[in-house]
Each structure stands twice: as structure tokens, then as C-alpha cells.
């Protein structure tokens, strides 16, 4: 990755951890994640956010939501407003995860509205894009990813584009143990950057962090981070244990 972009390691806890377990994990991470490394953020389930915020307050680890609605408030049963996340001290929110898209019908238009609302509320959206196995096998990867990026940022200014984080998460690599080859992950992250350059400008695109996600493990992180367009990781399974997530977050120490 470029030295101009600070590496970002994000953990998506998905639908795991009770409040007690979340406190324990947050505390262990506080102890194990080395200072002075990449920026680190954890995204626990909404039910554990308050507790995790209490545990991580004053530490170098940030916390964020896994999803949110774009309305400020109102009759939206089951949803969480951007201001509710910031109220808990969140600074990030994952938007458009493939599980939201495929299991809960989240559209590109909804992803765009959510990401825009995140920015308007001072949250950094981590916008997820990526192709399914069928799309990859049909050689549609590039097209799918480019269209997802274009639609997520539809009508945005360069100033807005500058504030987002993208995550390239090939759906076939999520939770399967099949990591995307680092060369290929880098190629697609580069494609996302080219798309950002066309939507905004090259300088803006060069400043945006693009993460790779999909079966990231302590053993794969250093090789991945050595690629020029990969600026970090969005970690699922391996972020549920303090040792493995800390090993990923401390990859620079591991690599030495
Ligand atoms: P895994 O690391 O379990 O493959 O999950 C990746 C992911 O979906 C992170 O958002």
C-alpha cells in the first residue's frame, strides 16, 4: 500500500457475542493490539456497542456499526439511525455488506443513501463491494464491482468521495476459508481506485483507503498488505478471537 494512506484493520463481528463476551473480547484487544500500528476498528452487533464503547474508551481502538438506516429518526421498527451510532461514540459504519445485500435485499440505491447519511453524521462508511462466484465464473467481476462503486457514490462530490473507505469482499471468499489471491485482490482494489478517479479525480482516489475482506487470516495479512492498492482488511471469522485479530492488526510486527 501507499505510505500516504494509513492502513486500516476492521473487524466485523457479525451476529456474534453477548454483552459479556463482547466486553471480554474488547478488553483483550485493548491489551493485545500494539500501539503505533494501523488504525483499528471493531464493529460489534448493535446490542453490544454500548458495552464495547465503555471498554474501549480512551484506547487506540475505534468502534463502529455493522449497518444503519439513513433516516434521522421515525417509524422504522428495528432500524438504527446514524445519530444513534454517533451517540455511542462510533466513528465508522459498515455499509452494503454482501450479507445485507443478498440476505436482506439491500440495493445499490440504499447503499448510496446510507453512505451519504453516514458522512453527513460524521461517520466513515466502509462501503463493501464484491462479486459472487457465479459472477466471477462468468467473467463479470470487473463490471459488477465498477457498477457497485458507481451506484454507491451516485451524485457525490469529490469532497465526499475523499471521506469514504471501500472494502473489496468477493462473496465467494467470505467465510469459506478461500482467500482471494493477493495479486487478484490488488488488481480489483486498483480497479476500484480507477473508478474513484473517474468519479472524482486521481488525487482524491489516491487518498481513499481500500480494504480487502474474505477469509483474512494472520498468515495471509502481510502478503496482502504488501500490495500497492490494498490498504487494510475487513475481517470476519478471525476477528472473533483476540489472538487472531490482534495478530492481524499487529501484522507489521509479525512481518518483521
Ligand atoms: P470472513 O473473514 O469470515 O471470511 O468474513 C469476511 C467478512 O465478511 C467481513 O465483513
Tab-separated table of C-alpha atoms and ligand atoms in Angstrom:
chain	number	residue	atom	x	y	z
A	1	UNK	CA	0.000	0.000	0.000
A	2	UNK	CA	0.980	3.608	-0.426
A	3	UNK	CA	2.658	5.225	2.579
A	4	UNK	CA	0.285	8.175	2.204
A	5	UNK	CA	-2.668	6.055	3.281
A	6	UNK	CA	-2.795	4.840	6.876
A	7	UNK	CA	-3.554	1.097	6.992
A	8	UNK	CA	-6.932	0.203	8.472
A	9	UNK	CA	-7.796	-3.141	10.032
A	10	UNK	CA	-11.524	-3.572	10.681
A	11	UNK	CA	-13.263	-6.425	12.472
A	12	UNK	CA	-16.847	-7.304	11.590
A	13	UNK	CA	-18.219	-9.346	14.480
A	14	UNK	CA	-21.425	-10.032	12.524
A	15	UNK	CA	-24.142	-11.702	14.688
A	16	UNK	CA	-21.773	-12.951	17.398
A	17	UNK	CA	-21.068	-12.181	21.067
A	18	UNK	CA	-23.272	-11.496	24.054
A	19	UNK	CA	-22.596	-8.329	26.018
A	20	UNK	CA	-20.352	-10.200	28.478
A	21	UNK	CA	-18.414	-11.868	25.650
A	22	UNK	CA	-18.113	-8.562	23.821
A	23	UNK	CA	-16.660	-6.865	26.902
A	24	UNK	CA	-14.153	-9.662	27.270
A	25	UNK	CA	-13.061	-9.520	23.635
A	26	UNK	CA	-12.796	-5.721	23.635
A	27	UNK	CA	-10.685	-5.812	26.775
A	28	UNK	CA	-8.388	-8.481	25.422
A	29	UNK	CA	-7.923	-6.499	22.215
A	30	UNK	CA	-7.129	-3.396	24.193
A	31	UNK	CA	-4.294	-5.326	25.808
A	32	UNK	CA	-3.026	-7.144	22.723
A	33	UNK	CA	-3.260	-4.651	19.850
A	34	UNK	CA	0.082	-2.876	19.671
A	35	UNK	CA	0.221	0.912	19.696
A	36	UNK	CA	1.571	2.775	16.686
A	37	UNK	CA	0.355	0.266	14.109
A	38	UNK	CA	-2.553	0.551	11.691
A	39	UNK	CA	-5.824	2.206	12.583
A	40	UNK	CA	-8.027	-0.485	14.145
A	41	UNK	CA	-11.828	-0.570	14.372
A	42	UNK	CA	-14.229	-3.191	15.671
A	43	UNK	CA	-17.866	-3.461	14.606
A	44	UNK	CA	-19.805	-5.441	17.228
A	45	UNK	CA	-23.527	-6.184	16.992
A	46	UNK	CA	-25.654	-3.190	17.968
A	47	UNK	CA	-26.665	-4.810	21.262
A	48	UNK	CA	-23.027	-4.814	22.427
A	49	UNK	CA	-21.969	-1.388	21.133
A	50	UNK	CA	-22.593	0.468	24.376
A	51	UNK	CA	-20.556	-2.043	26.380
A	52	UNK	CA	-17.735	-2.139	23.827
A	53	UNK	CA	-17.649	1.662	23.840
A	54	UNK	CA	-17.220	1.588	27.609
A	55	UNK	CA	-14.379	-0.920	27.360
A	56	UNK	CA	-12.519	0.816	24.530
A	57	UNK	CA	-12.940	4.432	25.596
A	58	UNK	CA	-9.512	6.075	25.765
A	59	UNK	CA	-7.831	3.284	23.788
A	60	UNK	CA	-6.448	3.444	20.249
A	61	UNK	CA	-9.179	1.092	19.009
A	62	UNK	CA	-12.251	2.645	17.407
A	63	UNK	CA	-15.713	1.100	17.141
A	64	UNK	CA	-18.488	1.238	14.618
A	65	UNK	CA	-21.821	-0.169	13.466
A	66	UNK	CA	-22.406	-3.015	11.037
A	67	UNK	CA	-25.355	-1.327	9.355
A	68	UNK	CA	-27.712	1.621	9.816
A	69	UNK	CA	-30.723	3.320	8.345
A	70	UNK	CA	-30.365	6.658	6.548
A	71	UNK	CA	-33.289	8.450	8.185
A	72	UNK	CA	-32.601	10.663	11.191
A	73	UNK	CA	-35.465	9.170	13.207
A	74	UNK	CA	-39.042	7.987	12.911
A	75	UNK	CA	-41.253	4.970	12.468
A	76	UNK	CA	-38.653	2.482	11.202
A	77	UNK	CA	-39.051	-0.503	13.502
A	78	UNK	CA	-35.847	-2.405	14.082
A	79	UNK	CA	-33.581	0.178	12.457
A	80	UNK	CA	-30.769	2.277	13.910
A	81	UNK	CA	-30.281	5.949	12.997
A	82	UNK	CA	-26.868	7.446	12.183
A	83	UNK	CA	-27.162	9.752	15.199
A	84	UNK	CA	-27.701	6.742	17.446
A	85	UNK	CA	-24.336	5.355	16.351
A	86	UNK	CA	-22.531	8.644	16.908
A	87	UNK	CA	-24.273	8.905	20.296
A	88	UNK	CA	-22.394	5.728	21.235
A	89	UNK	CA	-19.097	7.162	20.041
A	90	UNK	CA	-18.989	5.216	16.784
A	91	UNK	CA	-16.748	6.688	14.121
A	92	UNK	CA	-17.256	4.035	11.415
A	93	UNK	CA	-20.159	2.086	9.950
A	94	UNK	CA	-20.087	-0.830	7.525
A	95	UNK	CA	-22.423	-0.193	4.600
A	96	UNK	CA	-23.602	-2.618	1.925
A	97	UNK	CA	-22.026	-5.788	3.269
A	98	UNK	CA	-22.805	-8.654	0.892
A	99	UNK	CA	-24.856	-10.347	3.626
A	100	UNK	CA	-27.034	-7.232	3.801
A	101	UNK	CA	-27.301	-7.175	0.027
A	102	UNK	CA	-28.066	-10.852	-0.544
A	103	UNK	CA	-29.946	-11.851	2.633
A	104	UNK	CA	-31.775	-8.600	3.355
A	105	UNK	CA	-32.338	-7.179	-0.119
A	106	UNK	CA	-30.203	-4.079	0.297
A	107	UNK	CA	-29.989	-2.289	-3.051
A	108	UNK	CA	-27.222	-0.126	-4.510
A	109	UNK	CA	-29.542	2.857	-4.033
A	110	UNK	CA	-29.948	2.074	-0.325
A	111	UNK	CA	-26.170	1.686	-0.010
A	112	UNK	CA	-25.747	5.138	-1.557
A	113	UNK	CA	-28.273	6.722	0.819
A	114	UNK	CA	-26.746	5.027	3.863
A	115	UNK	CA	-23.196	6.015	2.949
A	116	UNK	CA	-24.263	9.606	2.345
A	117	UNK	CA	-26.131	9.732	5.669
A	118	UNK	CA	-23.072	8.299	7.410
A	119	UNK	CA	-20.887	11.090	6.049
A	120	UNK	CA	-23.468	13.739	6.905
A	121	UNK	CA	-23.318	12.500	10.504
A	122	UNK	CA	-19.538	12.390	10.723
A	123	UNK	CA	-19.278	8.614	10.371
A	124	UNK	CA	-16.827	6.997	7.955
A	125	UNK	CA	-18.718	4.477	5.841
A	126	UNK	CA	-16.855	1.283	4.944
A	127	UNK	CA	-18.649	0.504	1.687
A	128	UNK	CA	-18.498	-3.158	0.695
A	129	UNK	CA	-18.486	-4.351	-2.896
A	130	UNK	CA	-17.707	-7.678	-4.499
A	131	UNK	CA	-18.833	-10.339	-6.931
A	132	UNK	CA	-20.464	-13.708	-6.327
A	133	UNK	CA	-18.893	-16.967	-7.507
A	134	UNK	CA	-21.333	-17.152	-10.424
A	135	UNK	CA	-20.405	-13.642	-11.500
A	136	UNK	CA	-16.675	-14.418	-11.256
A	137	UNK	CA	-17.075	-17.588	-13.283
A	138	UNK	CA	-18.994	-15.634	-15.917
A	139	UNK	CA	-16.088	-13.115	-16.079
A	140	UNK	CA	-18.365	-10.380	-14.701
A	141	UNK	CA	-16.189	-9.400	-11.720
A	142	UNK	CA	-14.930	-6.095	-13.090
A	143	UNK	CA	-18.300	-4.998	-14.334
A	144	UNK	CA	-20.090	-5.886	-11.097
A	145	UNK	CA	-17.547	-4.097	-8.919
A	146	UNK	CA	-17.390	-0.964	-11.078
A	147	UNK	CA	-21.186	-0.652	-11.164
A	148	UNK	CA	-21.461	-1.157	-7.380
A	149	UNK	CA	-18.901	1.597	-6.789
A	150	UNK	CA	-20.553	3.976	-9.267
A	151	UNK	CA	-24.004	3.442	-7.784
A	152	UNK	CA	-22.798	3.730	-4.182
A	153	UNK	CA	-21.351	7.177	-4.929
A	154	UNK	CA	-24.018	8.379	-7.344
A	155	UNK	CA	-24.111	12.173	-7.450
A	156	UNK	CA	-21.327	12.638	-4.912
A	157	UNK	CA	-18.759	15.430	-4.852
A	158	UNK	CA	-15.004	14.744	-4.735
A	159	UNK	CA	-15.013	16.058	-1.150
A	160	UNK	CA	-17.489	13.335	-0.190
A	161	UNK	CA	-15.611	10.624	-2.079
A	162	UNK	CA	-12.426	11.577	-0.208
A	163	UNK	CA	-14.012	10.582	3.119
A	164	UNK	CA	-15.082	7.013	2.405
A	165	UNK	CA	-13.385	3.652	2.838
A	166	UNK	CA	-14.077	0.818	0.410
A	167	UNK	CA	-13.846	-2.894	1.099
A	168	UNK	CA	-13.465	-5.363	-1.741
A	169	UNK	CA	-15.094	-8.523	-0.446
A	170	UNK	CA	-15.539	-11.228	-3.072
A	171	UNK	CA	-18.625	-13.082	-1.867
A	172	UNK	CA	-17.077	-16.478	-2.627
A	173	UNK	CA	-14.186	-15.733	-0.251
A	174	UNK	CA	-16.378	-14.782	2.727
A	175	UNK	CA	-16.461	-17.407	5.458
A	176	UNK	CA	-15.189	-20.080	3.077
A	177	UNK	CA	-11.509	-20.195	4.013
A	178	UNK	CA	-10.771	-19.399	0.348
A	179	UNK	CA	-8.740	-16.198	0.331
A	180	UNK	CA	-8.579	-14.310	-2.939
A	181	UNK	CA	-5.026	-14.439	-4.373
A	182	UNK	CA	-3.289	-11.256	-3.220
A	183	UNK	CA	-2.407	-10.355	-6.813
A	184	UNK	CA	-6.062	-10.561	-7.843
A	185	UNK	CA	-7.269	-8.698	-4.737
A	186	UNK	CA	-4.791	-5.960	-5.594
A	187	UNK	CA	-5.991	-5.844	-9.207
A	188	UNK	CA	-9.630	-5.390	-8.176
A	189	UNK	CA	-8.730	-2.832	-5.492
A	190	UNK	CA	-6.843	-0.969	-8.247
A	191	UNK	CA	-9.943	-1.141	-10.406
A	192	UNK	CA	-11.969	0.413	-7.578
A	193	UNK	CA	-9.354	3.175	-7.346
A	194	UNK	CA	-9.541	3.808	-11.106
A	195	UNK	CA	-13.322	4.045	-10.811
A	196	UNK	CA	-12.971	6.569	-7.976
A	197	UNK	CA	-10.554	8.586	-10.105
A	198	UNK	CA	-13.117	8.743	-12.903
A	199	UNK	CA	-15.927	9.713	-10.500
A	200	UNK	CA	-13.836	12.311	-8.650
A	201	UNK	CA	-10.182	12.852	-9.613
A	202	UNK	CA	-6.890	10.966	-9.308
A	203	UNK	CA	-5.669	12.795	-6.190
A	204	UNK	CA	-8.921	12.011	-4.379
A	205	UNK	CA	-8.803	8.369	-5.477
A	206	UNK	CA	-5.196	8.081	-4.327
A	207	UNK	CA	-6.225	9.151	-0.829
A	208	UNK	CA	-9.088	6.654	-0.371
A	209	UNK	CA	-8.363	3.523	1.618
A	210	UNK	CA	-9.439	0.260	0.020
A	211	UNK	CA	-9.560	-2.859	2.179
A	212	UNK	CA	-9.676	-6.497	1.209
A	213	UNK	CA	-12.073	-8.842	3.014
A	214	UNK	CA	-12.762	-12.556	2.712
A	215	UNK	CA	-11.142	-15.238	4.893
A	216	UNK	CA	-8.338	-12.913	6.036
A	217	UNK	CA	-6.059	-14.726	8.486
A	218	UNK	CA	-2.905	-13.862	10.424
A	219	UNK	CA	-0.949	-15.953	7.881
A	220	UNK	CA	-2.223	-14.011	4.857
A	221	UNK	CA	-2.245	-10.419	6.065
A	222	UNK	CA	1.402	-9.431	5.493
A	223	UNK	CA	1.404	-10.560	1.847
A	224	UNK	CA	-1.896	-8.794	1.276
A	225	UNK	CA	-0.678	-5.558	2.844
A	226	UNK	CA	2.430	-5.575	0.665
A	227	UNK	CA	0.234	-4.952	-2.396
A	228	UNK	CA	0.093	-1.349	-3.614
A	229	UNK	CA	-3.693	-0.935	-3.765
A	230	UNK	CA	-4.619	-2.894	-0.615
A	231	UNK	CA	-4.751	-0.578	2.387
A	232	UNK	CA	-6.160	-2.868	5.024
A	233	UNK	CA	-8.527	-5.690	5.843
A	234	UNK	CA	-12.147	-6.256	6.776
A	235	UNK	CA	-12.013	-9.365	8.922
A	236	UNK	CA	-14.896	-11.681	9.829
A	237	UNK	CA	-14.208	-15.071	11.417
A	238	UNK	CA	-10.657	-14.283	12.516
A	239	UNK	CA	-11.772	-11.191	14.452
A	240	UNK	CA	-13.860	-13.161	16.939
A	241	UNK	CA	-10.788	-14.278	18.904
A	242	UNK	CA	-8.475	-11.680	20.418
A	243	UNK	CA	-5.295	-13.555	19.485
A	244	UNK	CA	-6.041	-13.888	15.789
A	245	UNK	CA	-7.428	-10.366	15.351
A	246	UNK	CA	-4.514	-8.869	17.289
A	247	UNK	CA	-2.096	-10.871	15.137
A	248	UNK	CA	-3.726	-9.369	12.040
A	249	UNK	CA	-3.741	-5.841	13.487
A	250	UNK	CA	-0.085	-6.288	14.537
A	251	UNK	CA	0.940	-7.602	11.113
A	252	UNK	CA	3.809	-5.152	10.814
A	253	UNK	CA	5.368	-6.567	13.998
A	254	UNK	CA	4.716	-10.117	12.725
A	255	UNK	CA	6.274	-9.345	9.354
A	256	UNK	CA	9.470	-8.029	10.896
B	1	LIG	P1	-14.589	-13.862	6.869
B	1	LIG	O1	-13.296	-13.213	7.299
B	1	LIG	O2	-15.195	-14.737	7.917
B	1	LIG	O3	-14.445	-14.529	5.540
B	1	LIG	O4	-15.664	-12.689	6.667
B	1	LIG	C1	-15.321	-11.585	5.889
B	1	LIG	C2	-16.377	-10.575	6.010
B	1	LIG	O5	-17.487	-10.746	5.552
B	1	LIG	C3	-16.032	-9.323	6.719
B	1	LIG	O6	-17.006	-8.364	6.538
